[in-house]
Amino acid sequence: MIDFTLSPEQVQVRHAAHTFASTHLKDARAAYEALPTPEERFQSTKPILRKATELGLIKGQVPAALGGTGGSFVDAVLMVEELYAVEPSVSLTLLGTGLGLSTLLMGGSAEQHEEFLKPFLSGEGVPLASLVYSEPGGTANFFEQGGKGMQKTAKREGAEWVVNGEKIWATNCAGWDFQGADLQCLVCRDASPNASSDPSTSAMILLLTRETLSHNDPSAYTILHHLSTPGHTATSGPHIKLTNLRIPHSHLLAGPDTNQATRLVSAAFTSSAAIVGAMAVGIMRAAFDAALEYCKTHDAGGSAVLLERQSVADLLIDIKMRVEAGRALVWRAAHAVEHQKEGGEELAYAAKIWCSEAAVTSVADAMRAVGLVVLDGIPIREPDG
């Protein structure tokens, strides 16, 4: 039997996310859009994230078994859709912390959970976490046999690992003051003399905190460039450089020669694929709602409102169908991944790919329905930097 009816608890999750988004995210873009640089726009959103922390949206990304208030994976995608239907940039910062914690949640020891999750369970401050994976030039094929492996390297020196290399696009990695997030899960490659030459087994994950950064020279962690991200203009994922950065061996989350780092990274991005699908559904929903409202009240100089034109109605119908189809795919993928159903990983990536592509088509269709007036009021900005 298949039943897509949400439970009372899931309805409450959706309602709570909708309330937060409509109360705290609705006016965010108007506030940050006038700021000239991506770093200023990102920092201006900190009060919203503080409120999110106070309301439990950070703690809610940690499972109850580890001290958080997180529910099911279906609960998570319900929340994501509601957030993204209102404002994507601040939502990505919030959800980026969930991704940042994912490898620690899945692979950490009890002692590591106790030590490193504290800032995210207190409900205080504005903690950020980051999964620091991507590198300049791309990393999609780094783990295959014969591949180059991660170019950010770590060498064991006594009770410490010495890390060197560059990373890019890691959401939240630099923190609010650009001196490092509260927790960074650094994916790198063991470059010790006797390290494996296999890219997958030489991979490792180190846990980097602000306290550890404070014990290093300031030159050990530097921002090379703040990136402007189209569509998410108030998020932060800068190009960073690590130079002889020393991290205690006790902060090793996944060691080399075990393949554990590869498995954790793969699991993190598989789960996040379904999350991306939910993001895309939210964007499609927002495009549909905006276009529908406009077409109900504008006639483009004709004798009838746009919604009564068959060509316009057809465009809106197509968007609505994609929203419904995408949502069903995301829900099925989330349920399958959480319950380790056969084909769950494939469904997660299908949700990411299909919904993302459907979102692009849907936004274009919404623009066609509304007409060129859609460009009114859109600021034209020179590239940052």
Coordinates of C-alpha atoms in Angstrom, one line a residue:
M1 CA 0.0 0.0 0.0
I2 CA 1.2 3.5 -0.8
D3 CA 0.0 6.5 1.2
F4 CA 1.4 10.0 0.8
T5 CA -0.6 11.4 3.6
L6 CA 1.7 13.2 6.1
S7 CA 1.5 12.3 9.8
P8 CA 0.3 14.9 12.3
E9 CA 4.0 15.3 13.4
Q10 CA 5.1 15.8 9.8
V11 CA 2.4 18.4 9.2
Q12 CA 3.7 20.2 12.3
V13 CA 7.3 20.1 10.9
R14 CA 6.1 21.6 7.7
H15 CA 4.0 24.3 9.5
A16 CA 6.9 25.3 11.7
A17 CA 9.3 25.6 8.8
H18 CA 6.7 27.6 6.9
T19 CA 6.2 29.9 9.8
F20 CA 9.9 30.5 10.2
A21 CA 10.4 31.2 6.5
S22 CA 7.4 33.6 6.2
T23 CA 8.4 35.4 9.4
H24 CA 12.2 35.6 9.2
L25 CA 13.2 34.8 5.6
K26 CA 10.6 36.7 3.6
D27 CA 12.3 40.1 3.7
A28 CA 15.9 38.9 3.8
R29 CA 16.7 39.4 0.2
A30 CA 15.5 43.0 0.2
A31 CA 17.8 43.7 3.2
Y32 CA 21.0 42.1 1.8
E33 CA 20.6 42.7 -2.0
A34 CA 21.8 46.3 -1.9
L35 CA 25.1 45.4 -0.3
P36 CA 28.0 45.4 -2.8
T37 CA 30.0 42.3 -2.0
P38 CA 29.2 38.7 -1.3
E39 CA 31.0 38.8 2.1
E40 CA 28.9 41.8 3.2
R41 CA 25.7 40.1 2.1
F42 CA 26.6 36.9 3.9
Q43 CA 27.5 38.7 7.2
S44 CA 24.3 40.7 7.1
T45 CA 22.2 37.5 7.4
K46 CA 23.7 36.6 10.8
P47 CA 20.8 37.8 12.9
I48 CA 18.4 35.5 10.9
L49 CA 20.7 32.5 11.6
R50 CA 20.8 33.6 15.3
K51 CA 17.0 33.4 15.4
A52 CA 17.1 30.0 13.6
T53 CA 19.5 28.7 16.3
E54 CA 17.3 30.0 19.1
L55 CA 14.3 28.3 17.5
G56 CA 16.1 25.0 17.3
L57 CA 16.7 24.7 13.5
I58 CA 20.4 24.0 14.1
K59 CA 19.8 21.5 16.9
G60 CA 17.1 19.9 14.7
Q61 CA 19.8 18.8 12.2
V62 CA 21.3 16.5 14.9
P63 CA 19.6 13.2 15.6
A64 CA 17.8 12.8 18.9
A65 CA 20.1 9.9 19.8
L66 CA 23.1 12.3 19.8
G67 CA 21.3 15.0 21.8
G68 CA 19.6 16.9 19.0
T69 CA 15.9 17.1 18.0
G70 CA 16.2 15.8 14.5
G71 CA 13.4 13.7 13.1
S72 CA 13.2 11.5 10.0
F73 CA 14.8 12.3 6.6
V74 CA 11.3 12.9 5.2
D75 CA 10.9 15.6 7.9
A76 CA 14.1 17.1 6.7
V77 CA 13.0 17.4 3.0
L78 CA 9.6 18.9 4.2
M79 CA 11.5 21.6 6.0
V80 CA 13.9 22.3 3.1
E81 CA 11.1 22.8 0.6
E82 CA 9.4 25.3 2.9
L83 CA 12.6 27.3 3.4
Y84 CA 13.6 27.4 -0.3
A85 CA 10.1 28.4 -1.4
V86 CA 10.7 31.7 0.4
E87 CA 14.5 32.5 0.3
P88 CA 17.4 30.3 -0.8
S89 CA 20.6 32.1 0.3
V90 CA 20.0 32.1 4.1
S91 CA 18.4 28.7 3.8
L92 CA 21.6 27.3 2.2
T93 CA 23.7 28.7 5.1
L94 CA 21.4 27.0 7.5
L95 CA 21.4 23.7 5.7
G96 CA 25.1 23.9 4.9
T97 CA 25.7 23.4 8.6
G98 CA 23.7 20.1 8.4
L99 CA 25.9 18.9 5.6
G100 CA 29.0 20.1 7.5
L101 CA 28.0 18.0 10.5
S102 CA 27.0 14.9 8.4
T103 CA 30.3 13.0 8.4
L104 CA 30.8 13.6 12.1
L105 CA 27.3 12.4 12.9
M106 CA 27.8 9.3 10.8
G107 CA 31.4 8.4 11.6
G108 CA 32.4 10.1 14.8
S109 CA 33.2 8.3 18.1
A110 CA 31.2 8.9 21.2
E111 CA 34.0 11.1 22.5
Q112 CA 34.1 13.1 19.3
H113 CA 30.3 13.6 19.4
E114 CA 30.6 14.8 22.9
E115 CA 33.4 17.3 22.1
F116 CA 32.5 18.6 18.7
L117 CA 28.7 18.8 18.7
K118 CA 28.4 21.0 21.8
P119 CA 28.1 24.3 19.9
F120 CA 25.3 22.9 17.8
L121 CA 23.2 21.6 20.7
S122 CA 23.2 24.6 23.0
G123 CA 20.7 26.7 21.1
E124 CA 23.1 29.7 21.7
G125 CA 25.2 31.8 19.4
V126 CA 25.3 31.4 15.6
P127 CA 27.4 28.2 15.0
L128 CA 28.4 27.2 11.5
A129 CA 29.8 23.9 10.3
S130 CA 31.2 23.0 6.9
L131 CA 32.2 19.9 4.9
V132 CA 35.3 21.2 3.2
Y133 CA 35.7 19.0 0.2
S134 CA 35.8 20.7 -3.2
E135 CA 39.1 21.9 -4.7
P136 CA 40.1 24.2 -7.6
G137 CA 39.9 22.3 -10.8
G138 CA 37.1 19.9 -9.6
T139 CA 37.0 16.8 -7.4
A140 CA 34.3 14.6 -9.0
N141 CA 36.7 11.9 -10.1
F142 CA 39.4 12.1 -7.5
F143 CA 38.6 8.8 -5.8
E144 CA 38.7 6.6 -8.9
Q145 CA 41.6 4.2 -9.4
G146 CA 44.4 6.0 -11.2
G147 CA 43.0 9.4 -10.2
K148 CA 45.0 12.2 -8.7
G149 CA 43.3 12.0 -5.3
M150 CA 42.7 15.0 -3.1
Q151 CA 45.3 17.7 -3.7
K152 CA 45.0 19.1 -0.1
T153 CA 47.5 16.9 1.8
A154 CA 48.2 16.0 5.4
K155 CA 51.4 14.6 6.8
R156 CA 51.7 13.0 10.2
E157 CA 54.3 14.7 12.5
G158 CA 54.1 13.1 16.0
A159 CA 50.8 13.9 17.6
E160 CA 49.7 16.3 14.8
W161 CA 48.8 16.4 11.2
V162 CA 50.2 19.2 9.1
V163 CA 47.8 20.2 6.3
N164 CA 48.6 22.1 3.1
G165 CA 46.5 22.9 0.0
E166 CA 43.5 24.9 -1.3
K167 CA 39.8 24.4 -1.1
I168 CA 36.9 26.2 -2.7
W169 CA 33.0 26.4 -2.7
A170 CA 32.7 24.9 0.9
T171 CA 29.6 26.6 2.3
N172 CA 30.3 28.2 5.7
C173 CA 33.9 27.1 5.9
A174 CA 35.3 30.6 6.8
G175 CA 32.7 31.4 9.5
W176 CA 31.1 34.7 10.1
D177 CA 34.4 36.6 10.6
F178 CA 36.3 34.7 7.9
Q179 CA 38.6 33.2 10.4
G180 CA 37.1 29.7 10.3
A181 CA 33.8 28.1 11.0
D182 CA 33.0 26.6 14.5
L183 CA 33.7 23.2 12.9
Q184 CA 35.2 22.2 9.6
C185 CA 35.4 18.6 8.4
L186 CA 38.4 18.7 6.1
V187 CA 38.7 16.1 3.5
C188 CA 42.3 15.6 2.5
R189 CA 44.9 13.0 1.4
D190 CA 47.5 11.3 3.5
A191 CA 50.9 12.4 2.0
S192 CA 53.1 10.7 4.6
P193 CA 56.1 8.8 3.3
N194 CA 54.4 5.4 3.5
A195 CA 50.9 6.5 2.5
S196 CA 48.8 4.4 0.1
S197 CA 48.9 5.4 -3.5
D198 CA 45.2 4.5 -3.9
P199 CA 43.2 7.7 -4.0
S200 CA 40.3 6.2 -2.1
T201 CA 42.2 4.7 0.8
S202 CA 44.6 7.6 1.1
A203 CA 41.7 10.0 1.8
M204 CA 41.1 11.1 5.3
I205 CA 38.9 13.6 7.3
L206 CA 40.2 15.9 10.0
L207 CA 38.1 17.9 12.4
L208 CA 39.1 21.6 12.6
T209 CA 37.8 23.9 15.2
R210 CA 38.3 27.6 15.9
E211 CA 40.3 26.7 19.0
T212 CA 42.7 24.7 16.9
L213 CA 43.0 27.6 14.5
S214 CA 43.8 29.9 17.4
H215 CA 46.9 27.8 18.2
N216 CA 48.2 28.2 14.6
D217 CA 49.9 31.1 13.0
P218 CA 47.4 33.4 11.2
S219 CA 49.0 32.6 7.9
A220 CA 48.0 28.9 8.3
Y221 CA 44.4 29.7 7.3
T222 CA 43.8 32.4 4.7
I223 CA 41.0 33.6 2.4
L224 CA 42.3 33.9 -1.2
H225 CA 39.0 35.1 -2.7
H226 CA 35.3 35.6 -1.8
L227 CA 33.1 34.0 -4.5
S228 CA 29.9 35.4 -5.8
T229 CA 27.4 32.6 -6.2
P230 CA 24.6 33.2 -8.8
G231 CA 21.2 32.4 -7.2
H232 CA 22.7 32.3 -3.7
T233 CA 24.1 35.8 -3.5
A234 CA 24.3 35.9 0.3
T235 CA 26.1 32.7 1.0
S236 CA 29.8 32.1 1.7
G237 CA 32.0 29.5 0.2
P238 CA 35.4 31.2 -0.4
H239 CA 38.6 30.0 -2.0
I240 CA 40.8 29.2 1.0
K241 CA 44.5 28.2 1.4
L242 CA 45.9 26.1 4.3
T243 CA 49.6 26.5 4.9
N244 CA 51.3 24.2 7.4
L245 CA 48.1 24.1 9.4
R246 CA 48.6 21.8 12.5
I247 CA 45.6 19.7 13.7
P248 CA 45.9 17.3 16.7
H249 CA 45.8 13.6 15.8
S250 CA 42.9 13.2 18.2
H251 CA 40.8 15.2 15.7
L252 CA 41.1 12.5 13.1
L253 CA 37.6 11.5 12.1
A254 CA 38.4 9.1 9.4
G255 CA 41.9 7.8 9.0
P256 CA 43.8 6.7 5.9
D257 CA 44.1 3.1 4.8
T258 CA 40.5 2.3 5.9
N259 CA 38.4 3.7 3.0
Q260 CA 36.2 5.2 5.8
A261 CA 36.6 8.8 4.5
T262 CA 35.5 7.8 1.0
R263 CA 32.4 6.1 2.4
L264 CA 31.5 9.0 4.7
V265 CA 31.8 11.6 1.9
S266 CA 29.8 9.4 -0.4
A267 CA 27.0 8.9 2.1
A268 CA 27.0 12.7 2.9
F269 CA 26.6 13.7 -0.7
T270 CA 24.0 11.0 -1.4
S271 CA 21.8 12.3 1.4
S272 CA 22.4 15.8 0.3
A273 CA 21.2 14.9 -3.2
A274 CA 17.7 14.4 -2.0
I275 CA 18.0 17.7 -0.1
V276 CA 19.0 19.4 -3.3
G277 CA 15.9 17.9 -4.9
A278 CA 13.7 19.4 -2.2
M279 CA 15.5 22.8 -2.7
A280 CA 14.5 22.6 -6.4
V281 CA 10.9 21.8 -5.6
G282 CA 10.8 24.9 -3.3
I283 CA 12.1 27.1 -6.1
M284 CA 9.6 25.7 -8.6
R285 CA 6.8 26.3 -6.1
A286 CA 7.9 29.9 -5.6
A287 CA 8.1 30.5 -9.4
F288 CA 4.6 29.1 -9.8
D289 CA 3.1 31.1 -7.0
A290 CA 4.6 34.4 -8.2
A291 CA 3.6 33.8 -11.8
L292 CA 0.1 32.7 -10.9
E293 CA -0.5 35.7 -8.8
Y294 CA 0.7 38.1 -11.5
C295 CA -1.3 36.4 -14.2
K296 CA -4.5 36.6 -12.2
T297 CA -4.3 40.4 -12.1
H298 CA -2.5 41.6 -15.2
D299 CA -3.7 41.7 -18.8
A300 CA -0.7 42.9 -20.7
G301 CA -2.9 45.5 -22.4
G302 CA -5.5 43.0 -23.6
S303 CA -9.2 42.4 -22.9
A304 CA -8.6 39.5 -20.4
V305 CA -6.2 38.7 -17.7
L306 CA -3.2 36.6 -18.7
L307 CA -4.5 33.6 -16.8
E308 CA -7.4 33.3 -19.2
R309 CA -5.0 32.9 -22.1
Q310 CA -4.6 29.2 -23.0
S311 CA -0.9 29.5 -23.7
V312 CA -0.2 31.1 -20.3
A313 CA -2.4 28.6 -18.5
D314 CA -0.5 25.7 -20.2
L315 CA 2.8 27.0 -19.0
L316 CA 1.5 27.3 -15.4
I317 CA 0.0 23.8 -15.6
D318 CA 3.3 22.4 -16.7
I319 CA 5.1 24.0 -13.7
K320 CA 2.5 22.7 -11.2
M321 CA 2.9 19.2 -12.6
R322 CA 6.6 19.4 -12.2
V323 CA 6.2 20.5 -8.6
E324 CA 4.0 17.6 -7.7
A325 CA 6.2 15.1 -9.6
G326 CA 9.3 16.4 -8.1
R327 CA 7.9 16.4 -4.5
A328 CA 6.8 12.8 -4.9
L329 CA 10.3 11.8 -6.1
V330 CA 12.0 13.6 -3.3
W331 CA 9.8 12.0 -0.6
R332 CA 10.3 8.6 -2.1
A333 CA 14.1 9.1 -2.2
A334 CA 14.2 10.4 1.3
H335 CA 12.3 7.4 2.6
A336 CA 14.4 4.9 0.7
V337 CA 17.7 6.4 1.8
E338 CA 16.7 6.6 5.5
H339 CA 15.4 3.0 5.5
Q340 CA 18.3 1.7 3.3
K341 CA 15.9 0.4 0.6
E342 CA 17.3 -1.1 -2.5
G343 CA 17.9 1.6 -5.1
G344 CA 17.8 4.4 -2.5
E345 CA 21.0 6.0 -3.5
E346 CA 19.9 6.0 -7.2
L347 CA 16.6 7.6 -6.2
A348 CA 18.4 10.4 -4.3
Y349 CA 20.6 11.3 -7.3
A350 CA 17.6 11.0 -9.6
A351 CA 15.7 13.5 -7.3
K352 CA 18.7 15.9 -7.4
I353 CA 19.1 15.8 -11.2
W354 CA 15.5 15.7 -12.3
C355 CA 14.3 18.3 -9.9
S356 CA 17.2 20.7 -10.6
E357 CA 16.7 20.5 -14.3
A358 CA 12.9 20.8 -13.9
A359 CA 13.4 23.9 -11.7
V360 CA 15.4 25.6 -14.5
T361 CA 12.7 24.8 -17.0
S362 CA 9.9 25.9 -14.6
V363 CA 11.5 29.3 -13.9
A364 CA 11.9 29.9 -17.6
D365 CA 8.3 29.0 -18.2
A366 CA 7.2 31.3 -15.4
M367 CA 9.2 34.1 -17.1
R368 CA 7.5 33.4 -20.4
A369 CA 4.1 33.5 -18.8
V370 CA 4.7 36.8 -17.2
G371 CA 6.6 38.4 -20.0
L372 CA 9.5 40.9 -20.1
V373 CA 8.0 42.8 -17.2
V374 CA 9.7 40.0 -15.1
L375 CA 12.9 41.9 -15.6
D376 CA 11.6 45.1 -14.0
G377 CA 13.4 46.0 -10.8
I378 CA 16.2 43.4 -11.1
P379 CA 19.5 45.1 -10.3
I380 CA 22.3 44.8 -12.8
R381 CA 25.6 44.2 -10.8
E382 CA 29.1 44.1 -12.1
P383 CA 30.9 40.9 -11.2
D384 CA 32.3 40.9 -7.7
G385 CA 36.0 41.1 -7.3

